[in-house]
mmCIF file of C-alpha atoms in Angstrom:
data_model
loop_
_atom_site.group_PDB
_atom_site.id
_atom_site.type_symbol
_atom_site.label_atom_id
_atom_site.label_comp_id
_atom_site.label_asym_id
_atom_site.label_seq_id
_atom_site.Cartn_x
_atom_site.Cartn_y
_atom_site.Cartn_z
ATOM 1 C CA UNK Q 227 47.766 85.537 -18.223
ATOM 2 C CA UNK Q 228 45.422 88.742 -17.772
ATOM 3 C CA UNK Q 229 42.451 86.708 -17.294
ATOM 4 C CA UNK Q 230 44.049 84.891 -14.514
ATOM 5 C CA UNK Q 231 43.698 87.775 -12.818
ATOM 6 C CA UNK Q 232 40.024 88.064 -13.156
ATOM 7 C CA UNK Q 233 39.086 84.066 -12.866
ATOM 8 C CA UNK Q 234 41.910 83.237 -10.200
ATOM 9 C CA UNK Q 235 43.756 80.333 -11.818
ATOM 10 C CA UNK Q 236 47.032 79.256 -11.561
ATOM 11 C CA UNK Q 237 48.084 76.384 -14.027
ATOM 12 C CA UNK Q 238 51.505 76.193 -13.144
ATOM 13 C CA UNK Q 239 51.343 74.201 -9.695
ATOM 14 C CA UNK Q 240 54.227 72.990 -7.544
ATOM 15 C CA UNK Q 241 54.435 68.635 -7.338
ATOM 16 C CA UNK Q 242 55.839 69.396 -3.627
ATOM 17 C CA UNK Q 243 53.949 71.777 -1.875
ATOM 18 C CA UNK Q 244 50.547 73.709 -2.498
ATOM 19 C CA UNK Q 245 52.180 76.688 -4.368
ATOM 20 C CA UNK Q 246 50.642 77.694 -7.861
ATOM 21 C CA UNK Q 247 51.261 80.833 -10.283
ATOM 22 C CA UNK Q 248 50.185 81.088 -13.686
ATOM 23 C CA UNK Q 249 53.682 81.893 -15.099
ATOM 24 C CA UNK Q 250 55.803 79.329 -15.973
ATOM 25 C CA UNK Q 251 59.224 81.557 -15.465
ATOM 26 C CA UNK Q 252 57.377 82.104 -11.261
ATOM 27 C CA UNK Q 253 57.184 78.002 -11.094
ATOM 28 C CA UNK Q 254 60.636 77.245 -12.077
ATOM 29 C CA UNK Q 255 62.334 79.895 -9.975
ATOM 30 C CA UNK Q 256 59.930 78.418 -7.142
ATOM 31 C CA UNK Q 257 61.383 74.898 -7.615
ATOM 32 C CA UNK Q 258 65.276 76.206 -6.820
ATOM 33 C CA UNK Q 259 63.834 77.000 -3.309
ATOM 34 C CA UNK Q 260 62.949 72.613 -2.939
ATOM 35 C CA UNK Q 261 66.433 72.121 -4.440
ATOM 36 C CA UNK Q 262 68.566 74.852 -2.638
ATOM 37 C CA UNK Q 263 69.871 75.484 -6.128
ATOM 38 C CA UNK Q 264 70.833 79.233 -6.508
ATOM 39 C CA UNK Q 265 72.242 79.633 -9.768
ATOM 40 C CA UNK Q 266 72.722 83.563 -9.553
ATOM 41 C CA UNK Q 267 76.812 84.180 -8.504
ATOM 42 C CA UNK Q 268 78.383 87.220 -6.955
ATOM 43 C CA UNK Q 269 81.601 87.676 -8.832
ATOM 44 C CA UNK Q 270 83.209 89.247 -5.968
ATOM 45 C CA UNK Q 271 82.049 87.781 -2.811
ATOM 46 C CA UNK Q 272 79.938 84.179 -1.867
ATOM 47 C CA UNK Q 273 76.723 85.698 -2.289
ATOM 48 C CA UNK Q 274 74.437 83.328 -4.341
ATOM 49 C CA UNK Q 275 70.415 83.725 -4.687
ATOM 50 C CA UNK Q 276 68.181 82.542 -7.242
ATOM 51 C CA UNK Q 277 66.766 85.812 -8.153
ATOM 52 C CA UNK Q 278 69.090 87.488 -11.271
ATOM 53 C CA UNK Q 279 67.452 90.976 -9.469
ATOM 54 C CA UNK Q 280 68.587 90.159 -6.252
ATOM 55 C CA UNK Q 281 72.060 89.648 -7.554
ATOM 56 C CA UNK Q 282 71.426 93.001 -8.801
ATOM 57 C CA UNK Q 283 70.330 94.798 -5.752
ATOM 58 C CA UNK Q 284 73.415 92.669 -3.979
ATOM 59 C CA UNK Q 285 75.895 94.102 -6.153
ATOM 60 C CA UNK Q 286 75.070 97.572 -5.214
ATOM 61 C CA UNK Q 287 76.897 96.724 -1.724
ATOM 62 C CA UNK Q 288 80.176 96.698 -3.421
ATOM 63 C CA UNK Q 289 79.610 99.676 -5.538
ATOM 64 C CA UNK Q 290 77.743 101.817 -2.385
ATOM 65 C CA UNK Q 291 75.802 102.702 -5.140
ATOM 66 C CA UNK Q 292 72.689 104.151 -3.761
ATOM 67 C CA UNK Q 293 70.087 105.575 -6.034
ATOM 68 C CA UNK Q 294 67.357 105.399 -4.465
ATOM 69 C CA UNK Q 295 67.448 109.028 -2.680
ATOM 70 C CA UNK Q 296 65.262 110.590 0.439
ATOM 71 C CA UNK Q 297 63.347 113.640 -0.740
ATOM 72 C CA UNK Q 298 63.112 114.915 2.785
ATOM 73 C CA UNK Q 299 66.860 114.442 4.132
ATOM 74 C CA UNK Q 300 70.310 113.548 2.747
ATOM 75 C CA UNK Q 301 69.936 109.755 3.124
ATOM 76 C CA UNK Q 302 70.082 107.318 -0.126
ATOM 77 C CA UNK Q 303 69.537 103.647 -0.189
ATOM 78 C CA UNK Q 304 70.232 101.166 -1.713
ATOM 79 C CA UNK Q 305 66.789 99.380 -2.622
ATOM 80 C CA UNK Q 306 62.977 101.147 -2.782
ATOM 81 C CA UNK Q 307 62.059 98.949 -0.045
ATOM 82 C CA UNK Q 308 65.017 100.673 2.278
ATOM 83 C CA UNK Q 309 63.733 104.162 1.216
ATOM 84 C CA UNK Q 310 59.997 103.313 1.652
ATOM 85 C CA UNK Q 311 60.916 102.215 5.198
ATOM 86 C CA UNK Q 312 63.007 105.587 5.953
ATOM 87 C CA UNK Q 313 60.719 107.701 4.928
ATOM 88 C CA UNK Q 314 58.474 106.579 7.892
ATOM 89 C CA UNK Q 315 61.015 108.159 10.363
ATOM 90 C CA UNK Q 316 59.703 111.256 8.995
ATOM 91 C CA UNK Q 317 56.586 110.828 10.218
ATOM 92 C CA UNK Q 318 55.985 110.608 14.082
ATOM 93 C CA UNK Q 319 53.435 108.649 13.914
ATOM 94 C CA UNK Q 320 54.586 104.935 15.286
ATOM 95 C CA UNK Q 321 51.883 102.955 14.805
ATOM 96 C CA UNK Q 322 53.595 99.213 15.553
ATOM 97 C CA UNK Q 323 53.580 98.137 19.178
ATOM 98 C CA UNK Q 324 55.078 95.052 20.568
ATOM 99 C CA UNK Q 325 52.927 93.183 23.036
ATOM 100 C CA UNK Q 326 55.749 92.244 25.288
ATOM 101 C CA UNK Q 327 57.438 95.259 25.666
ATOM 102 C CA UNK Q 328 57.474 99.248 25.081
ATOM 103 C CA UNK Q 329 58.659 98.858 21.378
ATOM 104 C CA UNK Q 330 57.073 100.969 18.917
ATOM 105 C CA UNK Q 331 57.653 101.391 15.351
ATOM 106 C CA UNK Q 332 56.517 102.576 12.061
ATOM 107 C CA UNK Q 333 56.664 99.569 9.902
ATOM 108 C CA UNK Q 334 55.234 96.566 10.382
ATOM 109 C CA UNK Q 335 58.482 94.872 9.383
ATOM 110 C CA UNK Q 336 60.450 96.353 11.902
ATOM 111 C CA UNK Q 337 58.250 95.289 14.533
ATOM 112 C CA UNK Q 338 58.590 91.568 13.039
ATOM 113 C CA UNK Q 339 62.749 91.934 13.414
ATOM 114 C CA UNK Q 340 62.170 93.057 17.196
ATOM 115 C CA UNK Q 341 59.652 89.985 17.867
ATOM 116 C CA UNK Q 342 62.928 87.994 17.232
ATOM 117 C CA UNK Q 343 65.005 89.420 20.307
ATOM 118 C CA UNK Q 344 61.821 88.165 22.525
ATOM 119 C CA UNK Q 345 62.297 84.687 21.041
ATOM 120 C CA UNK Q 346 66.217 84.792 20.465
ATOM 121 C CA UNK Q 347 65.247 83.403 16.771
ATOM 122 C CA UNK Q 348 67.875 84.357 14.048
ATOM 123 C CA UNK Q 349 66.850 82.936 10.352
ATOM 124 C CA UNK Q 350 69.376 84.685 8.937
ATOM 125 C CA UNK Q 351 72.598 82.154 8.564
ATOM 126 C CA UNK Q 352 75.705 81.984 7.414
ATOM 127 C CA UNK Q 353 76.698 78.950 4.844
ATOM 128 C CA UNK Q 354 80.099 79.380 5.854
ATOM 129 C CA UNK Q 355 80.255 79.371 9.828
ATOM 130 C CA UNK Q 356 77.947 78.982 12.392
ATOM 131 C CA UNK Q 357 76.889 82.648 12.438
ATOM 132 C CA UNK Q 358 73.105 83.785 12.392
ATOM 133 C CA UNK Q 359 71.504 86.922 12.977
ATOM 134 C CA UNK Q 360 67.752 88.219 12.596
ATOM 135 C CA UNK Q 361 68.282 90.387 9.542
ATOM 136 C CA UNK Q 362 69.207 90.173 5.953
ATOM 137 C CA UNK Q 363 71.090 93.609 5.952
ATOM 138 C CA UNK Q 364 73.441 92.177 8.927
ATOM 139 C CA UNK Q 365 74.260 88.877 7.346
ATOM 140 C CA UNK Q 366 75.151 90.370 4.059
ATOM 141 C CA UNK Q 367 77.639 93.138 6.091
ATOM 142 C CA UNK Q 368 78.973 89.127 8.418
ATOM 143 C CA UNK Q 369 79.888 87.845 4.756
ATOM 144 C CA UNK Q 370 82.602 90.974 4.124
ATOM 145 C CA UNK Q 371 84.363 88.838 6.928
ATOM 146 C CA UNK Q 372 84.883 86.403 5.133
ATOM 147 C CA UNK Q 373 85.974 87.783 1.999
ATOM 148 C CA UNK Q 374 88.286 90.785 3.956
ATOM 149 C CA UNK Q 375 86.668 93.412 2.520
ATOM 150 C CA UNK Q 376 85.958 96.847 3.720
ATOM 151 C CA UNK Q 377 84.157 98.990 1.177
ATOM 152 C CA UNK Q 378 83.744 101.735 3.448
ATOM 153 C CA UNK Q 379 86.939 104.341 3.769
ATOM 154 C CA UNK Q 380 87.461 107.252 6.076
ATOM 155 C CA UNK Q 381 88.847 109.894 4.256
ATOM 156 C CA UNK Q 382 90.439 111.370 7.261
ATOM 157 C CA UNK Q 383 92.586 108.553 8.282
ATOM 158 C CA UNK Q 384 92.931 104.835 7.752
ATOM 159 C CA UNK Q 385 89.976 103.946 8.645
ATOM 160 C CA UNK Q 386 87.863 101.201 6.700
ATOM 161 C CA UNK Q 387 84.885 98.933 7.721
ATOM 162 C CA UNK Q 388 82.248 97.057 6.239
ATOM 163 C CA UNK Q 389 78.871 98.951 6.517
ATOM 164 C CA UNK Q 390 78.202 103.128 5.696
ATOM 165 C CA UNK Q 391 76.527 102.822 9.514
ATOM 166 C CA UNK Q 392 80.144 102.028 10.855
ATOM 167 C CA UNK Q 393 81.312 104.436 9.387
ATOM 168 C CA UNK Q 394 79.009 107.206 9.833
ATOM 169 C CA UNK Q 395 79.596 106.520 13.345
ATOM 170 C CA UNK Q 396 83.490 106.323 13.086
ATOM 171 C CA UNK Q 397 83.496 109.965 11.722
ATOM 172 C CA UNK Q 398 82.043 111.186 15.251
ATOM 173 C CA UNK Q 399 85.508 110.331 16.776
ATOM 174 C CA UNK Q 400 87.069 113.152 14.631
ATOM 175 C CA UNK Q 401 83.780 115.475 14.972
ATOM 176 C CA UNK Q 402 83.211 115.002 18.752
ATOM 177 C CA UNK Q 403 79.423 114.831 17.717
ATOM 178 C CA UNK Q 404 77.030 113.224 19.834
ATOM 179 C CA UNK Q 405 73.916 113.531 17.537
ATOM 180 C CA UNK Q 406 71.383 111.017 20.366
ATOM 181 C CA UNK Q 407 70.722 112.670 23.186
ATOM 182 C CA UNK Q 408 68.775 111.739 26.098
ATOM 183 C CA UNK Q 409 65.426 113.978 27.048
ATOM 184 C CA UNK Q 410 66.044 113.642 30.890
ATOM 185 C CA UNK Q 411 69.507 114.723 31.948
ATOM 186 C CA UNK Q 412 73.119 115.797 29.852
ATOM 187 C CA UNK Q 413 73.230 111.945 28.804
ATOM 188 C CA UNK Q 414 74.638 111.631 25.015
ATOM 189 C CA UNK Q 415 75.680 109.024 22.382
ATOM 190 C CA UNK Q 416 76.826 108.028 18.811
ATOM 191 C CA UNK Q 417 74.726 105.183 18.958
ATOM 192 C CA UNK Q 418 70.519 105.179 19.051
ATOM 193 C CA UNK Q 419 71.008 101.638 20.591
ATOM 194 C CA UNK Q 420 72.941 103.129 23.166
ATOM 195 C CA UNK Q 421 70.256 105.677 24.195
ATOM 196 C CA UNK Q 422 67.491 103.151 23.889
ATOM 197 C CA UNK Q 423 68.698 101.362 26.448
ATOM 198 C CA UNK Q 424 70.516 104.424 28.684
ATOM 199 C CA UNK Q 425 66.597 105.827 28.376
ATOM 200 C CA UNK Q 426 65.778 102.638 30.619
ATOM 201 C CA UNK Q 427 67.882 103.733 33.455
ATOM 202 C CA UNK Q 428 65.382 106.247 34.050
ATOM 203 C CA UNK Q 429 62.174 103.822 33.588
ATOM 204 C CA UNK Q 430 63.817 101.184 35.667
ATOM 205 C CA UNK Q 431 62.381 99.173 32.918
ATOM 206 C CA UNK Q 432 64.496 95.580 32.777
ATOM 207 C CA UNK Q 433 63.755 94.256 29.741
ATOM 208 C CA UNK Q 434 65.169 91.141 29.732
ATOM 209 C CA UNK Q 435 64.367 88.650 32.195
ATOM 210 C CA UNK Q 436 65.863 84.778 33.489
ATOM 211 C CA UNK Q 437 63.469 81.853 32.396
ATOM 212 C CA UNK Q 438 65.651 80.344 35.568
ATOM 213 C CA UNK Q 439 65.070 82.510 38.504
ATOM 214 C CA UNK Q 440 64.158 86.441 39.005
ATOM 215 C CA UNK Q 441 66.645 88.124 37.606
ATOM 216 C CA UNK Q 442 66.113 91.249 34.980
ATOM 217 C CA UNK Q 443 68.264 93.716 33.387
ATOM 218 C CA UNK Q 444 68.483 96.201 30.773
ATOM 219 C CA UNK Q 445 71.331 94.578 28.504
ATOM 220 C CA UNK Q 446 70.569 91.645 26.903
ATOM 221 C CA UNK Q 447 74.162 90.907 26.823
ATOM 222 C CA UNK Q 448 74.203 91.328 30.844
ATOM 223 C CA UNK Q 449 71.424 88.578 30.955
#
């Protein structure tokens, strides 16, 4: 299989599309994608994938087990990708701009997730309603929904949701912290969306604009 690497073969090719690979294991787990198979269950929710190590990295939702740890702040994560994507928020330095709007950001990944809300697109569905979002991270938090659960306690009162994010933000309420605040006046928020779009007010930027008649505005949810 070494020499693949140096001649460029790939014996093992796909009978319905053009993909090749020169393991065998790569070509079978290829074929479950023709055959929506996914023989990988969650034993404690609906998730099912055809990766065994994405099973893996799912179960780590119900565990919060996060050990893949910031070296720079507090924050932990759940997969290397999630870290490797953090640790850009470290660095100033946004070097991802959207064409169709002010958007910046420092991975080219995140700018792909924010082409969506120009296009309203959401790949991400649900096999057991009719929801659909643009990430993987918020579809996996839609399926606790169905399932009831709420991994994530307060330990100050009753508290519970389904995401650490939630949460983090639910402890404000008993902290009175306000930890996004706004450059240009006493404006502040638990939320970065929040400020993102507050942040407009003094841009007059309207982001979102009618395919029907004139009409902007900075919500989308207004539009």
């Amino acid at each position: 299989r070494h020499m693949f690497a140096h001649t460029g073969e790939k014996p093992y090719e796909c009978s319905h599309c053009n993909y090749a690979c020169i393991r065998s294991g790569d070509l079978n787990r290829h074929m479950l994608t023709h055959t929506s198979e996914k023989p990988h269950k969650c034993t404690l929710c609906y998730y099912t994938c055809i990766r065994r190590v994405d099973l893996k990295k799912h179960m780590l939702i119900h565990t919060d087990e996060k050990p893949f740890k910031c070296s720079r702040c507090n924050h932990a994560f759940t997969t290397r990708g999630q870290l490797k994507e953090h640790t850009l928020t470290h660095v100033d330095k946004k070097s991802y701009n959207c064409p169709l709007c002010n958007y910046a950001c420092t991975t080219n990944r995140g700018l792909k997730q924010h082409a969506l809300t120009h296009t309203d697109e959401k790949p991400f569905q649900c096999f057991l309603c009719n929801y659909s979002c643009t990430r993987r991270g918020v579809l996996k938090r839609h399926m606790l929904t169905h399932t009831g659960e709420k991994p994530y306690e307060c330990s100050l009162c009753n508290y519970a949701c389904t995401s650490s994010g939630d949460l983090k933000r639910h402890m404000f309420a008993h902290t009175g912290e306000k930890p996004y605040e706004c450059s240009h006046c006493n404006y502040a928020c638990i939320r970065s969306g929040d400020l993102n779009r507050h942040m407009l007010t003094h841009t007059s930027e309207k982001p979102h604009k009618c395919t029907l008649c004139y009409y902007t505005c900075i919500r989308r949810v207004d539009l």
